mmCIF file of C-alpha atoms in Angstrom:
data_model
loop_
_atom_site.group_PDB
_atom_site.id
_atom_site.type_symbol
_atom_site.label_atom_id
_atom_site.label_comp_id
_atom_site.label_asym_id
_atom_site.label_seq_id
_atom_site.Cartn_x
_atom_site.Cartn_y
_atom_site.Cartn_z
ATOM 1 C CA MET P 30 -78.685 -90.294 149.606
ATOM 2 C CA THR P 31 -78.886 -91.338 153.262
ATOM 3 C CA THR P 32 -75.811 -90.156 155.124
ATOM 4 C CA CYS P 33 -74.284 -91.487 158.310
ATOM 5 C CA TRP P 34 -72.822 -89.332 161.077
ATOM 6 C CA VAL P 35 -69.999 -91.831 161.756
ATOM 7 C CA PRO P 36 -66.808 -90.326 160.203
ATOM 8 C CA GLY P 37 -65.760 -92.097 156.996
ATOM 9 C CA ALA P 38 -68.754 -94.433 156.917
ATOM 10 C CA ASP P 39 -70.323 -93.010 153.751
ATOM 11 C CA GLU P 40 -67.102 -93.645 151.806
ATOM 12 C CA SER P 41 -66.659 -97.160 153.218
ATOM 13 C CA PRO P 42 -68.041 -100.369 151.657
ATOM 14 C CA TYR P 43 -69.363 -100.991 155.180
ATOM 15 C CA ASN P 44 -71.721 -98.054 154.836
ATOM 16 C CA ILE P 45 -75.271 -97.464 156.033
ATOM 17 C CA HIS P 46 -76.614 -99.684 153.219
ATOM 18 C CA ASN P 47 -74.627 -102.678 154.449
ATOM 19 C CA LEU P 48 -74.619 -103.011 158.272
ATOM 20 C CA PRO P 49 -73.425 -106.605 158.694
ATOM 21 C CA PHE P 50 -73.891 -108.372 162.028
ATOM 22 C CA GLY P 51 -71.062 -109.965 163.986
ATOM 23 C CA VAL P 52 -69.950 -110.929 167.485
ATOM 24 C CA PHE P 53 -67.016 -109.199 169.179
ATOM 25 C CA SER P 54 -65.337 -108.491 172.492
ATOM 26 C CA THR P 55 -62.660 -106.086 173.724
ATOM 27 C CA ALA P 56 -59.872 -106.201 176.281
ATOM 28 C CA ASP P 57 -62.016 -104.184 178.701
ATOM 29 C CA GLU P 58 -65.290 -105.995 177.946
ATOM 30 C CA THR P 59 -64.456 -109.644 177.433
ATOM 31 C CA LEU P 60 -68.014 -110.929 177.167
ATOM 32 C CA PRO P 61 -68.788 -111.552 173.457
ATOM 33 C CA ARG P 62 -71.598 -109.330 172.224
ATOM 34 C CA ILE P 63 -73.514 -108.669 169.023
ATOM 35 C CA GLY P 64 -72.415 -105.701 166.967
ATOM 36 C CA VAL P 65 -73.222 -104.065 163.643
ATOM 37 C CA ARG P 66 -70.319 -102.824 161.553
ATOM 38 C CA ILE P 67 -70.405 -99.263 160.254
ATOM 39 C CA GLY P 68 -67.232 -98.089 158.533
ATOM 40 C CA ASP P 69 -64.331 -98.814 160.882
ATOM 41 C CA GLN P 70 -66.591 -98.842 163.935
ATOM 42 C CA ILE P 71 -68.876 -101.402 165.571
ATOM 43 C CA LEU P 72 -72.278 -100.418 166.915
ATOM 44 C CA ASP P 73 -72.598 -102.363 170.169
ATOM 45 C CA MET P 74 -76.155 -103.700 170.177
ATOM 46 C CA HIS P 75 -75.866 -104.844 173.784
ATOM 47 C CA LYS P 76 -75.198 -101.269 174.921
ATOM 48 C CA ALA P 77 -77.924 -99.945 172.650
ATOM 49 C CA VAL P 78 -80.480 -102.237 174.261
ATOM 50 C CA LEU P 79 -79.356 -101.414 177.808
ATOM 51 C CA SER P 80 -79.764 -97.692 177.119
ATOM 52 C CA GLY P 81 -83.363 -98.084 175.976
ATOM 53 C CA ASP P 82 -86.675 -98.483 177.750
ATOM 54 C CA CYS P 83 -87.286 -102.019 176.444
ATOM 55 C CA GLN P 84 -84.901 -104.803 177.442
ATOM 56 C CA THR P 85 -87.141 -107.842 177.788
ATOM 57 C CA CYS P 86 -88.943 -108.201 174.441
ATOM 58 C CA ALA P 87 -87.846 -111.021 172.144
ATOM 59 C CA ALA P 88 -85.707 -108.778 169.934
ATOM 60 C CA CYS P 89 -83.935 -107.009 172.802
ATOM 61 C CA THR P 90 -83.304 -110.311 174.568
ATOM 62 C CA ALA P 91 -81.790 -111.761 171.393
ATOM 63 C CA LEU P 92 -79.531 -108.730 170.918
ATOM 64 C CA ARG P 93 -78.043 -109.265 174.387
ATOM 65 C CA ASP P 94 -76.917 -112.795 173.516
ATOM 66 C CA PRO P 95 -73.266 -113.660 172.719
ATOM 67 C CA ALA P 96 -74.285 -115.191 169.362
ATOM 68 C CA LEU P 97 -76.775 -114.555 166.550
ATOM 69 C CA ASN P 98 -78.736 -117.809 166.889
ATOM 70 C CA ARG P 99 -81.685 -116.439 168.848
ATOM 71 C CA LEU P 100 -81.883 -113.403 166.568
ATOM 72 C CA LEU P 101 -82.047 -115.672 163.519
ATOM 73 C CA SER P 102 -84.938 -117.595 165.061
ATOM 74 C CA LEU P 103 -87.119 -114.463 165.329
ATOM 75 C CA GLY P 104 -87.904 -114.311 161.606
ATOM 76 C CA LYS P 105 -87.936 -111.767 158.808
ATOM 77 C CA ASP P 106 -90.110 -109.074 160.397
ATOM 78 C CA ALA P 107 -87.818 -108.832 163.429
ATOM 79 C CA TRP P 108 -84.677 -108.794 161.248
ATOM 80 C CA LYS P 109 -86.020 -105.900 159.186
ATOM 81 C CA GLN P 110 -87.106 -103.935 162.255
ATOM 82 C CA ILE P 111 -83.754 -104.309 164.020
ATOM 83 C CA ARG P 112 -81.853 -103.307 160.879
ATOM 84 C CA ALA P 113 -84.085 -100.267 160.403
ATOM 85 C CA GLN P 114 -83.518 -99.224 164.014
ATOM 86 C CA ALA P 115 -79.742 -99.528 163.558
ATOM 87 C CA GLN P 116 -79.945 -97.376 160.426
ATOM 88 C CA GLU P 117 -81.960 -94.781 162.294
ATOM 89 C CA ALA P 118 -79.474 -94.663 165.170
ATOM 90 C CA LEU P 119 -76.608 -94.117 162.720
ATOM 91 C CA THR P 120 -78.258 -91.429 160.586
ATOM 92 C CA GLU P 121 -80.425 -89.342 162.942
ATOM 93 C CA SER P 122 -78.470 -86.410 164.341
ATOM 94 C CA SER P 123 -80.814 -86.267 167.334
ATOM 95 C CA ILE P 124 -79.529 -89.678 168.459
ATOM 96 C CA GLN P 125 -75.865 -89.059 167.683
ATOM 97 C CA ASP P 126 -74.769 -87.912 171.136
ATOM 98 C CA ILE P 127 -76.021 -91.015 172.911
ATOM 99 C CA ALA P 128 -75.301 -93.459 170.077
ATOM 100 C CA THR P 129 -71.654 -92.349 169.951
ATOM 101 C CA ASN P 130 -71.273 -94.126 173.299
ATOM 102 C CA TRP P 131 -72.306 -97.395 171.638
ATOM 103 C CA LEU P 132 -69.422 -97.403 169.157
ATOM 104 C CA THR P 133 -66.240 -99.481 169.449
ATOM 105 C CA PRO P 134 -63.339 -98.989 167.020
ATOM 106 C CA LEU P 135 -62.843 -102.065 164.895
ATOM 107 C CA SER P 136 -59.151 -101.963 165.763
ATOM 108 C CA ASP P 137 -60.023 -102.536 169.450
ATOM 109 C CA ALA P 138 -62.283 -105.516 168.766
ATOM 110 C CA VAL P 139 -61.619 -109.242 168.887
ATOM 111 C CA MET P 140 -63.967 -110.988 166.460
ATOM 112 C CA HIS P 141 -65.631 -114.296 167.295
ATOM 113 C CA ALA P 142 -67.712 -116.817 165.372
ATOM 114 C CA PRO P 143 -71.003 -114.972 164.756
ATOM 115 C CA LEU P 144 -73.155 -117.978 165.643
ATOM 116 C CA LEU P 145 -73.211 -121.697 166.318
ATOM 117 C CA VAL P 146 -73.861 -123.322 162.950
ATOM 118 C CA THR P 147 -76.319 -126.173 163.484
ATOM 119 C CA ASP P 148 -76.100 -127.827 160.048
ATOM 120 C CA TYR P 149 -73.928 -127.339 156.988
ATOM 121 C CA VAL P 150 -74.731 -128.271 153.385
ATOM 122 C CA ASP P 151 -72.284 -127.665 150.542
ATOM 123 C CA PHE P 152 -73.620 -127.271 147.005
ATOM 124 C CA THR P 153 -71.648 -127.338 143.799
ATOM 125 C CA MET P 154 -71.856 -124.611 141.161
ATOM 126 C CA ARG P 155 -70.580 -126.929 138.455
ATOM 127 C CA ALA P 156 -73.657 -127.608 136.333
ATOM 128 C CA PRO P 157 -72.873 -128.794 132.802
ATOM 129 C CA ASP P 158 -75.879 -129.369 130.578
ATOM 130 C CA ALA P 159 -76.082 -133.047 131.529
ATOM 131 C CA ALA P 160 -76.281 -132.183 135.242
ATOM 132 C CA ARG P 161 -78.903 -129.443 135.033
ATOM 133 C CA VAL P 162 -81.639 -131.544 136.574
ATOM 134 C CA TYR P 163 -81.403 -130.388 140.182
ATOM 135 C CA PRO P 164 -78.787 -128.683 142.399
ATOM 136 C CA ARG P 165 -76.179 -131.143 143.695
ATOM 137 C CA ALA P 166 -74.860 -131.012 147.249
ATOM 138 C CA SER P 167 -73.238 -132.984 150.042
ATOM 139 C CA ASN P 168 -73.696 -132.764 153.800
ATOM 140 C CA GLY P 169 -70.812 -130.916 155.403
ATOM 141 C CA ARG P 170 -69.288 -130.858 158.889
ATOM 142 C CA ALA P 171 -70.742 -128.082 161.039
ATOM 143 C CA SER P 172 -68.265 -128.835 163.829
ATOM 144 C CA THR P 173 -65.286 -127.743 161.707
ATOM 145 C CA LEU P 174 -66.683 -124.392 160.564
ATOM 146 C CA ILE P 175 -64.192 -121.873 161.899
ATOM 147 C CA PRO P 176 -64.227 -118.056 161.979
ATOM 148 C CA SER P 177 -62.026 -115.883 159.815
ATOM 149 C CA GLY P 178 -58.605 -115.410 161.377
ATOM 150 C CA MET P 179 -58.324 -118.920 162.822
ATOM 151 C CA ASP P 180 -55.415 -120.939 161.441
ATOM 152 C CA VAL P 181 -55.976 -124.171 159.506
ATOM 153 C CA VAL P 182 -53.879 -127.250 160.290
ATOM 154 C CA ARG P 183 -52.755 -129.112 157.179
ATOM 155 C CA PRO P 184 -54.845 -132.303 157.278
ATOM 156 C CA SER P 185 -53.662 -135.881 157.017
ATOM 157 C CA GLY P 186 -55.526 -138.618 155.196
ATOM 158 C CA HIS P 187 -55.251 -141.262 152.505
ATOM 159 C CA ARG P 188 -53.766 -140.295 149.149
ATOM 160 C CA ARG P 189 -51.826 -142.052 146.430
ATOM 161 C CA GLY P 190 -48.125 -142.434 147.086
ATOM 162 C CA ASP P 191 -45.358 -142.216 144.553
ATOM 163 C CA ASP P 192 -46.002 -145.850 143.575
ATOM 164 C CA GLY P 193 -49.695 -145.219 143.001
ATOM 165 C CA GLN P 194 -50.803 -147.122 146.102
ATOM 166 C CA PRO P 195 -52.821 -145.520 148.912
ATOM 167 C CA VAL P 196 -50.761 -144.147 151.788
ATOM 168 C CA PHE P 197 -51.660 -142.101 154.870
ATOM 169 C CA GLY P 198 -50.024 -138.727 155.372
ATOM 170 C CA PRO P 199 -50.361 -134.945 155.079
ATOM 171 C CA THR P 200 -52.063 -133.659 151.967
ATOM 172 C CA ARG P 201 -49.790 -132.582 149.147
ATOM 173 C CA ALA P 202 -52.612 -130.797 147.331
ATOM 174 C CA LEU P 203 -54.262 -128.400 149.779
ATOM 175 C CA ASP P 204 -56.657 -126.232 147.825
ATOM 176 C CA ILE P 205 -59.372 -123.649 148.395
ATOM 177 C CA GLU P 206 -62.917 -123.112 147.226
ATOM 178 C CA ALA P 207 -64.289 -119.599 147.616
ATOM 179 C CA GLU P 208 -68.041 -119.673 148.118
ATOM 180 C CA VAL P 209 -70.947 -117.555 149.265
ATOM 181 C CA GLY P 210 -72.805 -119.044 152.213
ATOM 182 C CA PHE P 211 -76.408 -118.395 153.222
ATOM 183 C CA LEU P 212 -77.636 -118.568 156.820
ATOM 184 C CA ILE P 213 -81.110 -119.856 157.596
ATOM 185 C CA GLY P 214 -83.223 -118.063 160.148
ATOM 186 C CA GLY P 215 -86.915 -118.787 159.668
ATOM 187 C CA GLU P 216 -87.703 -122.452 160.260
ATOM 188 C CA SER P 217 -89.874 -124.796 158.193
ATOM 189 C CA GLU P 218 -92.037 -127.785 159.032
ATOM 190 C CA LEU P 219 -90.784 -131.344 158.721
ATOM 191 C CA GLY P 220 -92.155 -132.931 155.555
ATOM 192 C CA GLN P 221 -93.110 -129.585 153.980
ATOM 193 C CA PRO P 222 -91.025 -128.492 150.958
ATOM 194 C CA VAL P 223 -90.115 -124.802 150.776
ATOM 195 C CA SER P 224 -90.651 -122.880 147.548
ATOM 196 C CA PRO P 225 -87.751 -120.882 146.085
ATOM 197 C CA ASP P 226 -90.084 -117.864 146.281
ATOM 198 C CA ALA P 227 -89.853 -118.131 150.093
ATOM 199 C CA PHE P 228 -86.099 -117.437 150.034
ATOM 200 C CA GLU P 229 -86.334 -114.113 151.888
ATOM 201 C CA ASP P 230 -88.617 -115.629 154.539
ATOM 202 C CA HIS P 231 -85.926 -118.098 155.570
ATOM 203 C CA VAL P 232 -82.512 -116.601 154.748
ATOM 204 C CA PHE P 233 -81.138 -114.106 157.255
ATOM 205 C CA GLY P 234 -77.923 -113.198 155.475
ATOM 206 C CA ALA P 235 -74.820 -114.083 153.491
ATOM 207 C CA VAL P 236 -71.225 -114.848 154.447
ATOM 208 C CA LEU P 237 -68.069 -115.658 152.551
ATOM 209 C CA LEU P 238 -66.679 -119.163 152.878
ATOM 210 C CA ASN P 239 -63.395 -120.841 152.102
ATOM 211 C CA ASP P 240 -64.236 -124.529 151.874
ATOM 212 C CA TRP P 241 -60.731 -125.993 152.182
ATOM 213 C CA THR P 242 -60.124 -129.116 150.101
ATOM 214 C CA ALA P 243 -57.450 -131.801 149.995
ATOM 215 C CA ARG P 244 -57.525 -132.677 146.291
ATOM 216 C CA ASP P 245 -55.360 -135.773 146.665
ATOM 217 C CA PHE P 246 -57.692 -137.183 149.330
ATOM 218 C CA ALA P 247 -60.672 -136.473 147.079
ATOM 219 C CA GLU P 248 -59.184 -138.647 144.323
ATOM 220 C CA LEU P 249 -59.701 -141.741 146.492
ATOM 221 C CA GLU P 250 -63.216 -140.696 147.542
ATOM 222 C CA THR P 251 -64.807 -140.199 144.119
ATOM 223 C CA ASP P 252 -66.019 -143.807 143.944
ATOM 224 C CA GLY P 253 -67.314 -143.867 147.511
ATOM 225 C CA LEU P 254 -70.077 -141.977 149.279
ATOM 226 C CA GLY P 255 -68.706 -138.566 148.362
ATOM 227 C CA PRO P 256 -66.390 -136.071 150.058
ATOM 228 C CA PHE P 257 -65.267 -136.973 153.555
ATOM 229 C CA ALA P 258 -61.643 -136.555 154.651
ATOM 230 C CA SER P 259 -61.019 -134.264 151.690
ATOM 231 C CA LYS P 260 -63.524 -131.672 152.928
ATOM 232 C CA SER P 261 -64.278 -132.291 156.608
ATOM 233 C CA PHE P 262 -61.218 -130.771 158.287
ATOM 234 C CA ALA P 263 -62.060 -127.042 157.963
ATOM 235 C CA THR P 264 -64.368 -124.500 156.367
ATOM 236 C CA SER P 265 -63.502 -120.880 157.133
ATOM 237 C CA MET P 266 -66.375 -118.393 157.480
ATOM 238 C CA SER P 267 -66.312 -114.610 157.585
ATOM 239 C CA ALA P 268 -66.959 -112.992 160.945
ATOM 240 C CA TRP P 269 -69.577 -110.598 159.495
ATOM 241 C CA VAL P 270 -73.014 -111.649 158.245
ATOM 242 C CA THR P 271 -74.437 -109.341 155.576
ATOM 243 C CA PRO P 272 -78.249 -109.106 155.883
ATOM 244 C CA ILE P 273 -79.947 -110.444 152.774
ATOM 245 C CA GLU P 274 -81.887 -107.154 152.612
ATOM 246 C CA ALA P 275 -78.556 -105.347 152.059
ATOM 247 C CA LEU P 276 -78.139 -107.254 148.789
ATOM 248 C CA ASN P 277 -81.363 -105.991 147.207
ATOM 249 C CA ALA P 278 -79.469 -103.627 144.896
ATOM 250 C CA ALA P 279 -77.189 -106.497 143.859
ATOM 251 C CA ARG P 280 -79.993 -108.628 142.427
ATOM 252 C CA THR P 281 -79.431 -109.544 138.817
ATOM 253 C CA ALA P 282 -81.036 -111.857 136.268
ATOM 254 C CA ALA P 283 -79.854 -115.448 136.585
ATOM 255 C CA PRO P 284 -78.934 -117.589 133.546
ATOM 256 C CA GLU P 285 -81.902 -118.738 131.467
ATOM 257 C CA PRO P 286 -83.310 -122.015 132.850
ATOM 258 C CA THR P 287 -83.975 -125.122 130.807
ATOM 259 C CA ALA P 288 -87.556 -125.707 129.715
ATOM 260 C CA ASP P 289 -87.908 -129.044 131.536
ATOM 261 C CA MET P 290 -86.897 -127.809 135.004
ATOM 262 C CA ALA P 291 -88.849 -129.543 137.780
ATOM 263 C CA SER P 292 -91.801 -127.532 139.057
ATOM 264 C CA TYR P 293 -90.486 -127.279 142.643
ATOM 265 C CA LEU P 294 -87.432 -125.390 141.339
ATOM 266 C CA LYS P 295 -89.301 -122.836 139.250
ATOM 267 C CA GLU P 296 -89.203 -119.237 140.484
ATOM 268 C CA SER P 297 -91.632 -116.406 139.855
ATOM 269 C CA ASP P 298 -88.639 -114.033 139.984
ATOM 270 C CA ARG P 299 -85.421 -115.750 138.926
ATOM 271 C CA TYR P 300 -82.418 -113.798 140.187
ATOM 272 C CA GLY P 301 -78.891 -114.190 141.468
ATOM 273 C CA PHE P 302 -76.610 -111.701 143.174
ATOM 274 C CA ASP P 303 -74.027 -109.526 141.437
ATOM 275 C CA LEU P 304 -71.094 -110.334 143.708
ATOM 276 C CA HIS P 305 -67.481 -110.243 142.603
ATOM 277 C CA LEU P 306 -65.189 -112.545 144.562
ATOM 278 C CA ASN P 307 -61.427 -112.243 144.811
ATOM 279 C CA ILE P 308 -58.779 -114.567 146.265
ATOM 280 C CA GLU P 309 -55.389 -113.456 147.552
ATOM 281 C CA VAL P 310 -52.551 -115.763 148.583
ATOM 282 C CA ASN P 311 -49.890 -114.061 150.693
ATOM 283 C CA GLY P 312 -51.255 -110.675 149.664
ATOM 284 C CA VAL P 313 -51.184 -111.359 145.920
ATOM 285 C CA ALA P 314 -54.418 -111.603 143.906
ATOM 286 C CA VAL P 315 -54.545 -115.035 142.244
ATOM 287 C CA ALA P 316 -58.162 -115.515 141.100
ATOM 288 C CA GLY P 317 -61.591 -113.914 140.896
ATOM 289 C CA ALA P 318 -65.097 -114.786 139.803
ATOM 290 C CA ASP P 319 -68.561 -113.339 139.253
ATOM 291 C CA PHE P 320 -71.062 -115.104 141.486
ATOM 292 C CA ALA P 321 -74.013 -114.152 139.265
ATOM 293 C CA GLU P 322 -72.849 -116.635 136.629
ATOM 294 C CA SER P 323 -74.059 -119.588 138.714
ATOM 295 C CA TYR P 324 -76.790 -121.573 136.957
ATOM 296 C CA TRP P 325 -78.535 -122.627 140.169
ATOM 297 C CA THR P 326 -79.740 -119.663 142.188
ATOM 298 C CA PRO P 327 -79.509 -119.454 146.003
ATOM 299 C CA ALA P 328 -83.318 -119.660 146.107
ATOM 300 C CA GLN P 329 -83.292 -122.907 144.128
ATOM 301 C CA GLN P 330 -80.630 -124.336 146.392
ATOM 302 C CA LEU P 331 -82.865 -123.512 149.348
ATOM 303 C CA ALA P 332 -85.752 -125.336 147.665
ATOM 304 C CA GLN P 333 -83.515 -128.328 147.001
ATOM 305 C CA LEU P 334 -82.644 -128.515 150.703
ATOM 306 C CA THR P 335 -86.281 -129.243 151.532
ATOM 307 C CA SER P 336 -87.458 -130.992 148.347
ATOM 308 C CA GLY P 337 -87.753 -134.324 150.170
ATOM 309 C CA GLY P 338 -89.315 -132.780 153.260
ATOM 310 C CA ALA P 339 -86.136 -132.039 155.233
ATOM 311 C CA LEU P 340 -86.435 -129.444 157.977
ATOM 312 C CA LEU P 341 -84.939 -125.959 157.855
ATOM 313 C CA ARG P 342 -83.877 -124.717 161.258
ATOM 314 C CA SER P 343 -82.172 -121.583 162.471
ATOM 315 C CA GLY P 344 -78.405 -121.763 162.200
ATOM 316 C CA LEU P 345 -78.305 -123.953 159.115
ATOM 317 C CA LEU P 346 -75.669 -122.777 156.641
ATOM 318 C CA TYR P 347 -75.513 -123.766 153.014
ATOM 319 C CA GLY P 348 -72.624 -123.003 150.709
ATOM 320 C CA SER P 349 -73.331 -121.941 147.151
ATOM 321 C CA GLY P 350 -70.511 -123.993 145.695
ATOM 322 C CA GLU P 351 -67.094 -123.175 144.324
ATOM 323 C CA ALA P 352 -67.325 -119.703 142.776
ATOM 324 C CA VAL P 353 -63.517 -119.686 142.732
ATOM 325 C CA THR P 354 -61.379 -122.820 142.764
ATOM 326 C CA GLY P 355 -58.156 -124.056 141.286
ATOM 327 C CA GLN P 356 -55.066 -126.124 141.832
ATOM 328 C CA PHE P 357 -53.185 -123.817 144.170
ATOM 329 C CA ASN P 358 -51.303 -126.545 146.123
ATOM 330 C CA LEU P 359 -50.932 -124.328 149.150
ATOM 331 C CA GLU P 360 -47.754 -124.455 151.194
ATOM 332 C CA THR P 361 -47.450 -124.405 154.964
ATOM 333 C CA GLY P 362 -47.331 -120.764 156.059
ATOM 334 C CA ASP P 363 -49.453 -119.496 153.173
ATOM 335 C CA THR P 364 -52.209 -117.041 154.073
ATOM 336 C CA VAL P 365 -55.391 -117.042 152.012
ATOM 337 C CA LYS P 366 -57.928 -114.200 151.973
ATOM 338 C CA VAL P 367 -61.298 -114.158 150.210
ATOM 339 C CA THR P 368 -63.129 -110.856 149.681
ATOM 340 C CA ALA P 369 -66.247 -109.818 147.766
ATOM 341 C CA THR P 370 -68.024 -106.636 146.738
ATOM 342 C CA ALA P 371 -71.516 -105.931 145.437
ATOM 343 C CA PRO P 372 -73.477 -102.940 144.126
ATOM 344 C CA GLY P 373 -75.350 -100.943 146.727
ATOM 345 C CA PRO P 374 -78.160 -98.410 146.264
ATOM 346 C CA ARG P 375 -77.607 -95.342 144.064
ATOM 347 C CA GLY P 376 -74.133 -96.186 142.842
ATOM 348 C CA THR P 377 -72.633 -97.206 146.180
ATOM 349 C CA THR P 378 -70.632 -100.356 146.829
ATOM 350 C CA ILE P 379 -70.871 -102.739 149.758
ATOM 351 C CA ALA P 380 -68.467 -105.456 150.862
ATOM 352 C CA LEU P 381 -69.045 -108.853 152.390
ATOM 353 C CA GLY P 382 -66.892 -109.611 155.403
ATOM 354 C CA GLU P 383 -63.543 -111.067 154.380
ATOM 355 C CA VAL P 384 -62.469 -114.585 155.324
ATOM 356 C CA GLU P 385 -58.783 -115.159 155.987
ATOM 357 C CA ALA P 386 -56.690 -118.013 157.369
ATOM 358 C CA ARG P 387 -53.093 -119.223 157.503
ATOM 359 C CA VAL P 388 -51.964 -122.808 156.844
ATOM 360 C CA LEU P 389 -50.180 -124.493 159.762
ATOM 361 C CA PRO P 390 -48.046 -127.648 159.556
ATOM 362 C CA SER P 391 -49.617 -131.083 159.870
ATOM 363 C CA ILE P 392 -49.520 -132.609 163.350
ATOM 364 C CA THR P 393 -48.628 -136.077 162.009
#
């Protein structure tokens, strides 16, 4: 088994097989920078680049940015090379002395949004037999994607009052939907559908999402054009992006497809990911789910995004749908945390970055 020289890293779910990317700063170095998490430390990629001989190639330039967008645009070969170089720096004893200077304790870091999300699409995992024709989704609001740790203001909108008539006011049914999100890196051409078999060519990594929902607002939107006020006020996203390559050991067979599935959705290797999600409210576990039970795979959802010729571009995020949901009716002051784990190589376990937020009072 590959071992890491960082103390405690081999026993951590943020071990050498994981290495999620994020953006952080410190009190002494306030400029946001890209880092890779290893155990309870962050490998500062900006410092790593500055210490090397190459600083001007596309990869090194991207790693000196304060966000992951340029890195995502470089494509799969660059992603794999950068990840391999990070693994080498954290496992080779000959590099340890210099690489130790690139580490920042997680406790000293302030985490930021890992990238600017350019587009957001939210799928649904609910697929009864009658709906198993194609993956269903709605266009989300990229401008209200917020990083883990940022508070969520209780939204106001139209809901039914005590007399059954529509009234405007704060939601009385604030709920959560725990999802897995996938970040697009490699771009596609306008008008050219993307096959589900090209999933790894276009998906950089996975994040956890909490797609906040006002259930009482949604009741008045079901006969309209779809979710709007009920979903547009906030979607919380984890600060760490797990490379899709880190989930190779978590691949598992997806549910058997129906025989009449459209050809553009058919996969040569049909798989999901063996992720277990957990929700805590105020530190108490309230729900969990196995992501692998989803009928539509992430690769099929990617294909659906482009089935009519829509463009994939770097920074697009699509949510898998509600792996965990329920009628929680969250109160002001409640804190919600979503976590997930997955199998790693040779019996190890990796974790996706948690997503956590507290509910603030409405401003109306």
